[in-house]
Coordinates of C-alpha atoms in Angstrom, one line a residue:
M1 CA 18.8 94.1 51.7
N2 CA 18.3 96.0 55.0
L3 CA 21.6 97.8 55.6
S4 CA 21.5 97.4 59.4
F5 CA 21.0 93.6 59.0
K6 CA 24.0 93.5 56.7
K7 CA 26.1 95.5 59.2
I8 CA 25.0 93.2 62.0
S9 CA 25.9 90.2 59.9
V10 CA 29.4 91.5 59.2
F11 CA 29.9 92.2 62.9
L12 CA 28.7 88.7 63.9
A13 CA 31.0 87.2 61.3
F14 CA 34.0 89.1 62.7
A15 CA 33.0 88.1 66.3
Y16 CA 32.7 84.5 65.1
L17 CA 36.2 84.6 63.6
V18 CA 37.7 85.9 66.8
L19 CA 35.9 83.5 69.0
G20 CA 36.7 80.6 66.7
I21 CA 40.4 81.3 66.8
Y22 CA 40.3 81.6 70.6
L23 CA 38.5 78.3 71.0
S24 CA 40.8 76.6 68.5
I25 CA 43.9 77.3 70.6
N26 CA 42.0 76.3 73.8
T27 CA 41.0 72.8 72.6
G28 CA 42.9 69.5 73.0
I29 CA 45.2 67.9 70.5
S30 CA 43.9 65.0 68.4
H31 CA 46.1 62.0 67.7
D32 CA 46.0 62.7 63.9
E33 CA 47.9 66.0 64.5
F34 CA 51.1 64.1 65.6
H35 CA 50.9 62.0 62.5
E36 CA 50.3 65.0 60.3
Q37 CA 53.3 66.9 61.6
Q38 CA 55.4 63.7 61.2
N39 CA 54.3 63.6 57.6
W40 CA 55.5 67.1 57.0
T41 CA 58.8 66.4 58.7
Y42 CA 59.4 63.3 56.5
N43 CA 58.4 65.2 53.3
V44 CA 60.7 68.1 54.1
Q45 CA 63.6 65.7 54.6
A46 CA 62.7 63.9 51.4
V47 CA 62.9 67.2 49.5
K48 CA 66.3 67.9 51.0
D49 CA 67.5 64.4 50.1
F50 CA 66.1 64.5 46.6
L51 CA 67.6 67.9 45.8
S52 CA 71.0 66.9 47.1
T53 CA 71.3 63.3 45.9
G54 CA 68.3 62.8 43.5
Q55 CA 67.0 60.0 45.8
Y56 CA 65.0 59.7 49.0
D57 CA 65.0 56.0 49.9
N58 CA 64.0 56.6 53.6
F59 CA 60.9 58.5 52.4
L60 CA 59.9 55.6 50.1
S61 CA 59.8 53.2 53.1
F62 CA 57.7 55.7 55.1
K63 CA 54.3 54.2 55.8
D64 CA 52.3 57.4 55.2
R65 CA 54.3 58.6 52.2
Y66 CA 51.0 58.9 50.2
H67 CA 49.4 61.2 52.7
G68 CA 49.2 64.6 51.1
I69 CA 50.9 67.6 52.8
G70 CA 49.2 70.4 50.8
F71 CA 47.6 72.1 53.8
H72 CA 51.0 72.4 55.4
Y73 CA 52.0 75.0 52.8
I74 CA 49.5 77.3 54.5
S75 CA 49.6 76.0 58.1
Q76 CA 53.4 76.0 58.6
P77 CA 53.8 79.8 58.2
V78 CA 51.0 80.3 60.7
Q79 CA 52.6 77.8 63.1
F80 CA 55.9 79.5 62.7
L81 CA 54.3 82.9 63.6
F82 CA 52.2 81.8 66.6
S83 CA 53.8 78.6 68.1
D84 CA 55.9 80.4 70.7
F85 CA 53.1 82.7 71.8
V86 CA 50.6 79.8 72.1
G87 CA 53.1 77.5 73.8
K88 CA 54.1 80.1 76.4
T89 CA 50.6 81.4 77.0
Y90 CA 49.2 77.9 77.7
Q91 CA 52.2 76.3 79.3
L92 CA 52.7 73.8 76.5
S93 CA 55.8 72.0 75.4
E94 CA 57.6 73.4 72.4
Y95 CA 56.1 70.7 70.2
G96 CA 52.7 71.3 71.7
G97 CA 52.8 75.0 70.8
L98 CA 53.6 74.0 67.3
L99 CA 50.7 71.6 67.0
I100 CA 48.1 73.8 68.7
S101 CA 49.0 76.9 66.7
K102 CA 48.0 74.9 63.6
H103 CA 44.4 75.1 64.8
I104 CA 44.4 78.7 63.9
A105 CA 45.1 77.9 60.2
V106 CA 42.5 75.2 60.2
F107 CA 39.8 77.6 61.5
L108 CA 40.9 80.3 59.1
I109 CA 40.5 78.1 56.0
F110 CA 37.1 76.9 57.3
F111 CA 36.0 80.5 57.8
T112 CA 37.2 81.3 54.2
S113 CA 35.1 78.4 52.9
G114 CA 32.1 80.0 54.5
I115 CA 32.7 83.2 52.5
F116 CA 32.8 81.2 49.3
L117 CA 29.8 79.2 50.3
F118 CA 28.0 82.6 50.8
K119 CA 28.9 83.5 47.3
I120 CA 27.5 80.2 46.0
F121 CA 24.2 80.7 47.9
K122 CA 24.0 84.2 46.5
I123 CA 24.4 82.9 42.9
V124 CA 21.8 80.2 43.4
N125 CA 19.0 82.4 44.7
D126 CA 20.2 86.0 44.4
D127 CA 19.0 86.9 47.9
E128 CA 21.6 88.1 50.4
N129 CA 19.3 87.4 53.4
F130 CA 19.0 83.8 52.3
A131 CA 22.8 83.6 51.7
I132 CA 23.6 85.1 55.1
I133 CA 21.2 82.9 57.1
S134 CA 22.4 79.8 55.2
T135 CA 26.0 80.6 55.8
G136 CA 25.2 81.2 59.4
I137 CA 23.7 77.7 59.7
Y138 CA 26.9 76.3 58.1
F139 CA 29.2 78.2 60.4
L140 CA 27.2 77.3 63.5
F141 CA 26.6 73.6 62.6
P142 CA 28.2 72.0 65.7
Y143 CA 29.7 69.1 63.8
L144 CA 31.6 71.2 61.3
F145 CA 32.4 74.0 63.7
G146 CA 33.8 71.5 66.2
H147 CA 36.0 70.0 63.5
S148 CA 37.1 73.4 62.3
L149 CA 38.8 74.0 65.7
F150 CA 41.4 71.3 65.1
N151 CA 40.9 68.8 62.3
P152 CA 44.0 69.3 60.0
K153 CA 42.9 67.1 57.1
D154 CA 39.1 66.9 56.6
I155 CA 38.3 70.6 57.2
P156 CA 41.0 71.9 54.8
F157 CA 39.9 69.4 52.2
L158 CA 36.2 70.3 52.6
S159 CA 37.1 74.0 52.5
V160 CA 39.1 73.9 49.3
W161 CA 36.5 71.7 47.7
V162 CA 33.9 74.5 48.4
I163 CA 36.3 77.1 46.9
C164 CA 36.9 74.9 43.8
T165 CA 33.1 74.5 43.4
Y166 CA 32.7 78.3 43.5
Y167 CA 35.2 78.8 40.8
I168 CA 33.9 76.2 38.4
I169 CA 30.5 77.9 38.8
I170 CA 31.9 81.3 38.1
L171 CA 33.9 80.0 35.2
I172 CA 30.8 78.5 33.6
Q173 CA 28.7 81.6 34.4
N174 CA 31.3 83.8 32.8
F175 CA 31.3 81.6 29.7
K176 CA 27.5 81.6 29.6
T177 CA 27.3 85.4 29.7
N178 CA 30.3 86.3 27.6
N179 CA 30.9 83.2 25.6
Y180 CA 34.5 83.5 26.8
I181 CA 36.6 81.7 29.3
S182 CA 38.8 83.9 31.5
L183 CA 42.4 82.8 31.6
K184 CA 42.7 84.2 35.1
L185 CA 39.8 82.1 36.4
L186 CA 41.2 79.1 34.6
V187 CA 44.6 79.4 36.3
I188 CA 43.0 80.0 39.7
L189 CA 40.8 76.9 39.3
S190 CA 43.9 74.9 38.1
S191 CA 45.9 76.0 41.2
L192 CA 43.1 75.2 43.6
T193 CA 42.5 71.8 42.0
A194 CA 46.1 70.8 42.4
F195 CA 46.1 72.2 46.0
L196 CA 43.0 70.1 46.8
I197 CA 44.7 66.9 45.5
S198 CA 47.9 67.7 47.4
I199 CA 45.8 67.7 50.6
R200 CA 44.3 64.3 49.9
T201 CA 44.5 62.1 46.8
L202 CA 40.7 61.8 47.0
G203 CA 40.7 65.3 45.5
L204 CA 41.0 63.6 42.1
L205 CA 37.2 63.2 42.4
I206 CA 36.8 66.9 41.8
F207 CA 37.5 66.2 38.1
L208 CA 34.3 64.1 38.2
Q209 CA 32.4 67.1 39.6
Y210 CA 33.8 69.3 36.8
L211 CA 32.7 66.8 34.2
I212 CA 29.3 66.6 35.6
F213 CA 29.0 70.4 35.6
L214 CA 30.0 70.4 31.9
I215 CA 27.5 67.7 31.0
V216 CA 24.6 69.3 32.9
F217 CA 25.5 72.7 31.4
S218 CA 25.5 71.3 27.9
E219 CA 22.1 69.7 28.5
T220 CA 20.6 72.7 30.2
Y221 CA 21.6 75.2 27.6
K222 CA 21.3 72.8 24.6
Q223 CA 25.0 72.9 23.6
D224 CA 26.5 69.7 22.2
L225 CA 29.3 68.6 24.6
L226 CA 31.9 67.4 22.1
P227 CA 31.9 70.5 19.9
L228 CA 32.0 72.6 23.0
I229 CA 35.0 70.7 24.3
K230 CA 36.7 70.9 20.9
K231 CA 36.1 74.6 20.7
Q232 CA 37.7 75.0 24.1
R233 CA 40.6 72.6 23.5
K234 CA 43.2 75.3 24.0
N235 CA 41.8 76.3 27.4
L236 CA 41.4 72.6 28.3
L237 CA 45.0 72.0 27.5
I238 CA 46.1 75.0 29.6
F239 CA 44.0 73.8 32.5
T240 CA 45.2 70.2 32.2
S241 CA 48.9 70.8 31.8
S242 CA 49.1 73.5 34.6
T243 CA 47.1 71.3 37.0
L244 CA 49.3 68.2 36.3
F245 CA 52.4 70.3 36.7
L246 CA 51.2 71.8 40.0
I247 CA 50.1 68.3 41.3
Y248 CA 53.6 67.1 40.6
I249 CA 55.3 70.0 42.3
M250 CA 53.1 69.9 45.4
N251 CA 53.6 66.2 46.1
P252 CA 57.2 65.2 46.6
I253 CA 56.3 61.5 46.5
F254 CA 55.6 61.9 42.8
W255 CA 59.0 63.4 42.0
H256 CA 60.9 60.2 41.5
N257 CA 58.0 58.7 39.5
P258 CA 54.8 60.6 38.5
L259 CA 53.0 57.2 38.2
E260 CA 53.1 57.0 42.0
I261 CA 49.8 58.7 41.8
I262 CA 48.3 55.3 40.8
N263 CA 49.9 53.7 43.9
S264 CA 48.6 56.6 46.0
I265 CA 45.0 55.9 44.9
A266 CA 45.3 52.2 45.6
W267 CA 47.0 52.7 48.9
M268 CA 44.6 55.4 50.3
G269 CA 41.6 53.6 49.0
K270 CA 42.3 50.6 51.2
Y271 CA 44.0 52.4 54.1
Q272 CA 43.6 51.3 57.8
Q273 CA 42.4 47.7 57.3
D274 CA 42.0 46.9 61.0
V275 CA 39.8 49.9 61.9
C276 CA 36.1 49.6 62.5
T277 CA 33.5 52.2 63.4
T278 CA 30.6 51.5 65.8
T279 CA 27.4 52.2 63.8
L280 CA 24.0 51.5 65.3
G281 CA 25.7 49.1 67.7
K282 CA 27.7 47.2 65.1
C283 CA 31.4 47.5 64.6
M284 CA 31.6 48.1 60.8
K285 CA 35.0 47.4 59.4
A286 CA 36.6 50.0 57.0
L287 CA 37.2 47.4 54.3
D288 CA 33.9 45.7 54.5
L289 CA 31.3 48.5 54.8
P290 CA 27.7 47.9 53.9
A291 CA 26.2 50.6 51.7
S292 CA 23.9 51.5 54.6
Y293 CA 26.9 52.8 56.6
Y294 CA 26.9 56.1 54.7
F295 CA 23.2 56.7 54.9
I296 CA 23.0 55.8 58.6
W297 CA 25.7 58.4 59.5
L298 CA 24.3 61.0 57.1
F299 CA 20.8 60.5 58.7
F300 CA 22.1 61.0 62.2
K301 CA 24.7 63.6 61.5
L302 CA 22.9 66.1 59.2
P303 CA 20.8 68.7 60.9
I304 CA 17.0 68.0 60.7
I305 CA 16.5 71.2 58.7
V306 CA 18.9 69.8 56.1
L307 CA 17.1 66.4 56.0
F308 CA 13.9 68.3 55.6
G309 CA 15.3 70.3 52.7
L310 CA 16.4 67.1 50.9
A311 CA 12.9 65.6 51.3
L312 CA 11.4 68.7 49.8
Y313 CA 13.5 68.5 46.6
P314 CA 10.7 66.9 44.5
F315 CA 8.3 69.7 45.5
C316 CA 10.7 72.5 44.7
E317 CA 11.9 71.1 41.4
S318 CA 9.3 73.0 39.4
K319 CA 10.2 76.3 41.0
L320 CA 13.9 75.6 40.5
S321 CA 13.4 75.0 36.8
K322 CA 12.3 78.6 36.4
N323 CA 15.9 79.7 37.1
K324 CA 18.0 77.8 34.6
F325 CA 21.4 78.6 36.1
A326 CA 20.3 77.8 39.6
N327 CA 18.7 74.6 38.4
F328 CA 22.0 73.7 36.6
I329 CA 24.0 74.2 39.8
I330 CA 21.6 72.2 42.0
I331 CA 21.3 69.3 39.6
S332 CA 25.1 69.2 39.1
L333 CA 25.7 69.1 42.8
L334 CA 23.0 66.4 43.3
I335 CA 24.5 64.2 40.6
T336 CA 28.0 64.8 42.1
L337 CA 26.8 63.7 45.5
I338 CA 25.1 60.5 44.2
A339 CA 28.1 59.7 42.0
V340 CA 30.7 60.1 44.7
L341 CA 28.7 57.9 47.2
A342 CA 28.2 55.3 44.4
I343 CA 32.0 55.2 43.7
F344 CA 32.8 54.7 47.4
I345 CA 30.2 51.9 47.7
I346 CA 31.0 50.1 44.4
F347 CA 34.8 50.2 44.9
K348 CA 34.5 49.5 48.7
V349 CA 36.7 52.4 49.5
A350 CA 38.0 52.1 53.1
I351 CA 36.5 54.8 55.3
Y352 CA 36.2 54.9 59.1
D353 CA 35.5 57.4 62.0
E354 CA 31.9 58.0 60.8
L355 CA 31.8 60.7 58.0
R356 CA 35.3 62.2 58.2
H357 CA 36.4 61.0 54.8
V358 CA 33.2 62.2 53.0
M359 CA 32.8 65.3 55.1
F360 CA 33.3 67.4 52.0
L361 CA 29.9 66.2 50.7
I362 CA 28.2 67.9 53.6
S363 CA 28.8 71.4 52.1
L364 CA 27.2 70.2 48.8
I365 CA 24.2 68.8 50.7
F366 CA 23.8 72.2 52.5
I367 CA 23.6 74.1 49.2
I368 CA 21.0 71.7 47.7
S369 CA 18.9 71.3 50.8
L370 CA 18.7 75.0 52.1
S371 CA 18.0 76.2 48.5
C372 CA 15.1 73.8 48.3
I373 CA 13.5 75.0 51.5
Y374 CA 13.9 78.6 50.4
L375 CA 12.4 77.9 47.0
Y376 CA 9.5 75.9 48.5
N377 CA 8.6 78.7 51.0
K378 CA 10.6 81.7 52.0
K379 CA 8.8 82.2 55.3
I380 CA 9.3 78.5 56.3
F381 CA 13.0 78.9 55.5
L382 CA 13.3 82.1 57.5
I383 CA 11.5 80.7 60.6
F384 CA 13.3 77.3 60.6
G385 CA 16.6 79.0 59.7
I386 CA 16.5 81.3 62.7
I387 CA 15.3 78.6 65.1
T388 CA 18.1 76.3 63.8
S389 CA 20.8 79.0 64.3
I390 CA 19.6 79.7 67.8
F391 CA 19.6 76.0 68.7
F392 CA 23.1 75.5 67.2
V393 CA 24.4 78.4 69.3
A394 CA 23.0 76.8 72.5
E395 CA 24.2 73.3 71.5
N396 CA 27.7 74.7 70.8
V397 CA 27.8 76.2 74.3
S398 CA 26.4 73.0 75.9
I399 CA 28.9 70.5 74.4
N400 CA 32.0 72.6 74.0
P401 CA 34.8 71.4 73.2
Y402 CA 33.1 68.2 71.9
Q403 CA 31.0 69.8 69.2
Y404 CA 32.6 67.5 66.6
T405 CA 30.8 64.5 68.2
W406 CA 27.5 66.2 67.5
M407 CA 24.5 64.1 66.4
N408 CA 21.0 65.3 65.6
S409 CA 17.9 64.7 67.7
F410 CA 17.0 61.4 66.0
A411 CA 20.2 59.9 67.5
K412 CA 18.9 60.8 71.0
F413 CA 16.4 58.0 70.7
Y414 CA 19.3 55.6 71.0
N415 CA 22.0 54.9 73.6
I416 CA 24.6 57.1 71.9
N417 CA 27.5 55.7 74.0
K418 CA 26.7 52.2 73.1
N419 CA 25.4 52.5 69.5
F420 CA 27.8 55.1 67.9
E421 CA 31.4 56.1 67.7
V422 CA 31.6 59.1 70.0
D423 CA 35.1 60.4 70.4
Y424 CA 37.9 59.0 68.2
W425 CA 40.0 62.2 68.3
G426 CA 40.9 62.2 71.9
I427 CA 40.4 65.9 72.5
S428 CA 39.6 65.1 76.2
N429 CA 43.3 64.7 76.7
K430 CA 43.6 68.4 77.6
S431 CA 41.0 68.3 80.3
L432 CA 42.3 65.0 81.8
S433 CA 45.9 66.3 81.7
N434 CA 44.8 69.4 83.6
Q435 CA 43.2 67.1 86.2
I436 CA 46.5 65.4 86.7
I437 CA 48.1 68.7 87.3
K438 CA 45.5 69.5 90.0
D439 CA 45.4 66.0 91.4
Y440 CA 49.0 64.6 91.7
K441 CA 50.0 66.8 94.7
T442 CA 47.3 65.2 96.9
K443 CA 48.6 61.7 96.1
E444 CA 51.9 59.9 96.5
F445 CA 52.8 60.4 92.8
K446 CA 56.2 61.2 91.6
K447 CA 56.6 63.1 88.3
S448 CA 59.0 60.4 87.1
N449 CA 56.2 57.8 87.4
C450 CA 54.3 56.9 84.2
I451 CA 51.1 58.1 82.7
Y452 CA 49.5 55.4 80.6
G453 CA 47.3 56.3 77.6
G454 CA 48.9 59.7 77.8
Q455 CA 51.2 59.6 74.9
Y456 CA 49.2 62.4 73.3
S457 CA 49.0 64.3 76.6
D458 CA 52.7 64.9 77.1
V459 CA 52.5 68.3 75.4
F460 CA 50.3 69.5 78.2
L461 CA 52.4 67.9 81.0
Q462 CA 56.0 68.1 80.1
N463 CA 56.4 71.7 81.2
Y464 CA 55.1 70.7 84.6
G465 CA 57.9 68.1 85.0
F466 CA 56.1 64.9 84.1
K467 CA 58.5 62.6 82.2
C468 CA 57.0 59.2 81.5
F469 CA 54.3 58.7 79.0
K470 CA 53.2 55.3 77.7
S471 CA 50.5 54.0 75.4
Y472 CA 47.3 52.4 76.8
S473 CA 48.3 49.0 75.3
E474 CA 51.4 49.0 77.6
L475 CA 49.2 49.0 80.7
D476 CA 48.9 45.2 80.7
S477 CA 52.6 45.0 81.6
A478 CA 52.6 47.9 84.0
K479 CA 54.2 46.9 87.3
D480 CA 55.5 50.1 89.1
R481 CA 52.7 51.8 90.9
P482 CA 51.5 54.4 91.4
Y483 CA 50.5 55.5 87.9
Y484 CA 47.8 57.4 86.1
V485 CA 45.7 56.0 83.3
I486 CA 43.9 58.1 80.7
K487 CA 41.1 56.3 78.9
N488 CA 39.9 58.1 75.7
V489 CA 39.7 57.6 72.0
R490 CA 38.7 54.0 71.3
N491 CA 40.2 52.8 74.6
I492 CA 37.1 54.3 76.1
K493 CA 35.2 51.1 75.2
R494 CA 37.8 48.8 76.9
S495 CA 37.4 47.6 80.5
N496 CA 38.5 49.9 83.3
P497 CA 42.1 49.4 84.8
K498 CA 42.1 47.0 87.7
D499 CA 42.4 48.1 91.3
C500 CA 42.3 51.8 90.3
E501 CA 40.4 54.8 91.5
L502 CA 38.3 56.9 89.2
V503 CA 39.6 60.5 89.4
K504 CA 37.5 62.1 86.7
N505 CA 34.9 61.1 84.2
E506 CA 34.9 63.6 81.4
T507 CA 31.3 63.8 80.1
F508 CA 29.1 66.2 78.3
N509 CA 25.4 66.5 77.5
Y510 CA 23.6 67.3 74.3
L511 CA 20.9 69.9 74.6
F512 CA 17.5 68.6 76.0
D513 CA 19.2 65.2 76.7
L514 CA 20.0 64.4 80.3
R515 CA 22.1 61.4 79.4
S516 CA 25.8 61.9 79.7
I517 CA 28.1 61.2 76.9
S518 CA 31.5 59.9 78.0
A519 CA 34.6 61.5 76.2
G520 CA 37.2 60.0 78.5
S521 CA 38.2 59.2 82.1
L522 CA 41.2 59.5 84.4
W523 CA 42.3 56.8 86.8
Y524 CA 44.8 56.6 89.6
C525 CA 46.4 53.3 90.3
N526 CA 48.2 53.2 93.7

């Protein structure tokens, strides 16, 4: 590998890390972050109650008791270190500083996942140039990059899944080479597996991926699976027992009854019954999704280069078969992808907000697809990889801070505002709150008056003296004018408030598309 290219890549990675942290603390706050912090608070209190009395009845009646808190074990120390600095620097409430500082931890774990993805790419094709360019595409992909700036659940889950995937590959590679399983690697994989499940119960599916890897390995290297498992029963026992123990320790809801994990699977599999996601103009309900839902969103969310790579798979299969271990990895990941989607479809698992709950599959798709392009033709990969990276940089600049809404060029043939879910996170609250700070002095607005739809904007406005924040649903009974109205998240699709003046329409434009995408609006009602 050219040394200068490697040095430039390291420098760009460091610059990306610094820029990502900066952007993460300059973005808005999503509604999920309030709930996530609340989950942590309830769990901490539950631990205190359980250790002192052996019970935690209040926790058992908490609606989101089955929401994992694993990522908080990393994010809370980061929040503790940076919350005061972030809060004071950006004039946030104390609670706002706590929430925004968590963005640093989210971006750091995403960046870490990229390092491990680089290692996987390197194992698959043994070419550092390929691994660097592929990781660059992953880092710059606006959809994932946007989520990495704030998403406290899906990005950590995706990131740890990538790391688990790396370690199962290394564990098997080590066994293939030395006919020996490293206890150290086994313990690391066990810890990461338990950590993944503590973030989200869905992490139990990683065991399916492990099983698929074992089956494909046995078929690829002509080793009977049952004798192989029997021979490694001691290591299997160590892995199973340590993983189960760590799952129990990391999830306080299981302390009073380990069988709660069954309730957790049932609860999370049918969570949010009343939510629907606008998909090609239809409001598809979480509990009644057609199988097409997944493929529609994957088609419009995945980069065109990735879709191209998937289409090339039949043509690169012969070249892939020349490298047994690479072939084993790609086939294992492909079967995992198909199996997970099949489980979601067959068991009608409730998902909503486009791909957020299956976002972890995107990293697997990247490995499969980009490897196929490289194997098919290295020059084509190099040309399209560089073009895609440059395009992603420009797109990130164009739509910042709404990269997480990104859709590929095929979506631009449709009316995106009308046909797709655009902004369900409400990140526009920061920009709209800043507009209130600029605007209220020119109007007859007292800081004691209410801001509707601003219950997630109070962290930006409390330090400026604003005191009344109500939900958008309370607007129907609003009587005391004047007041401000913030329309964002799903409220953006509702009718505009009556007899009110539009103060700001928060919009952005995808590259090469003149149509504006609405992320929210601010209204003044006098």
